Structures are given as C-alpha cells and as structure tokens.
Coordinates of C-alpha atoms in Angstrom, one line a residue:
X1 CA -4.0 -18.7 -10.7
X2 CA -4.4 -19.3 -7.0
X3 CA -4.5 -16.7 -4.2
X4 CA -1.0 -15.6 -2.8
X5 CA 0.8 -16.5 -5.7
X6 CA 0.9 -13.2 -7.6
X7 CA 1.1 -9.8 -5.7
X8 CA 1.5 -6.4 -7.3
X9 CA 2.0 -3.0 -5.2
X10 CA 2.9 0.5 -5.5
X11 CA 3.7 3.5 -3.2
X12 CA 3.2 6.6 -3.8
X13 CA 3.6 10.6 -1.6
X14 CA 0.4 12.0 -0.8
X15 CA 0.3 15.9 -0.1
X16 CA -1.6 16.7 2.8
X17 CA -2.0 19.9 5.0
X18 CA 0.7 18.5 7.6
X19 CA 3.1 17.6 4.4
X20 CA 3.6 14.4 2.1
X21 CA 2.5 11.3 3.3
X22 CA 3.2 8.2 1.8
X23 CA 1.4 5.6 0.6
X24 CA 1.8 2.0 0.1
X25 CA 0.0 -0.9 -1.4
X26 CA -0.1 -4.9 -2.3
X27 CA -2.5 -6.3 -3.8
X28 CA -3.4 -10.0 -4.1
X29 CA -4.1 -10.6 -8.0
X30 CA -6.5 -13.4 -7.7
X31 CA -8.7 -12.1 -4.7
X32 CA -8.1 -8.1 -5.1
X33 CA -7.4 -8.3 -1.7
X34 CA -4.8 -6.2 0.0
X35 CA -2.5 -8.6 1.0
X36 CA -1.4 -7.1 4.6
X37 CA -3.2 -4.1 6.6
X38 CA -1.1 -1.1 7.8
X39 CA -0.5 -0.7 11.5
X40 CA -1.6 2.9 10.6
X41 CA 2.3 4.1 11.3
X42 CA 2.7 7.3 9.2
X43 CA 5.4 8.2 7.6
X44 CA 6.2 11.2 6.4
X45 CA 8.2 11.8 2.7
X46 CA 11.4 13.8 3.0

C-alpha cells in the first residue's frame, strides 16, 4: 500500500457548553496522517 491511496473518515456531534459541534475526520491508511487540516470553521449540529 502506498500513501493517498486508501483514506478512511468519520464525523461525529460533539456536545459542548455552546451546543453540538461536529466533528470530522480522514485519515490516510498508510501514513496515519490526516489527510487535510480544518480551516477551523465550526459548525454547529442542528
């Protein structure tokens, strides 16, 4: 396996004292890298 050839992710809410938050990931398999940084733009769950 090579990098950028197999990604996984998830997202998930995240309950925080201003509400839910969510929360999102990719993950490179072969590194363990996360494949692209947030621009830190919250998002709030409805």
């Amino acid at each position: 396996m090579r990098a950028d050839t197999a990604w996984v992710g998830d997202i998930t809410c995240i309950k925080t004292y201003e509400g839910w938050l969510y929360l999102a990931i990719v993950l490179d398999l072969f590194s363990r890298w996360l494949v692209n940084a947030p621009d830190y733009d919250i998002r709030y769950c409805d």
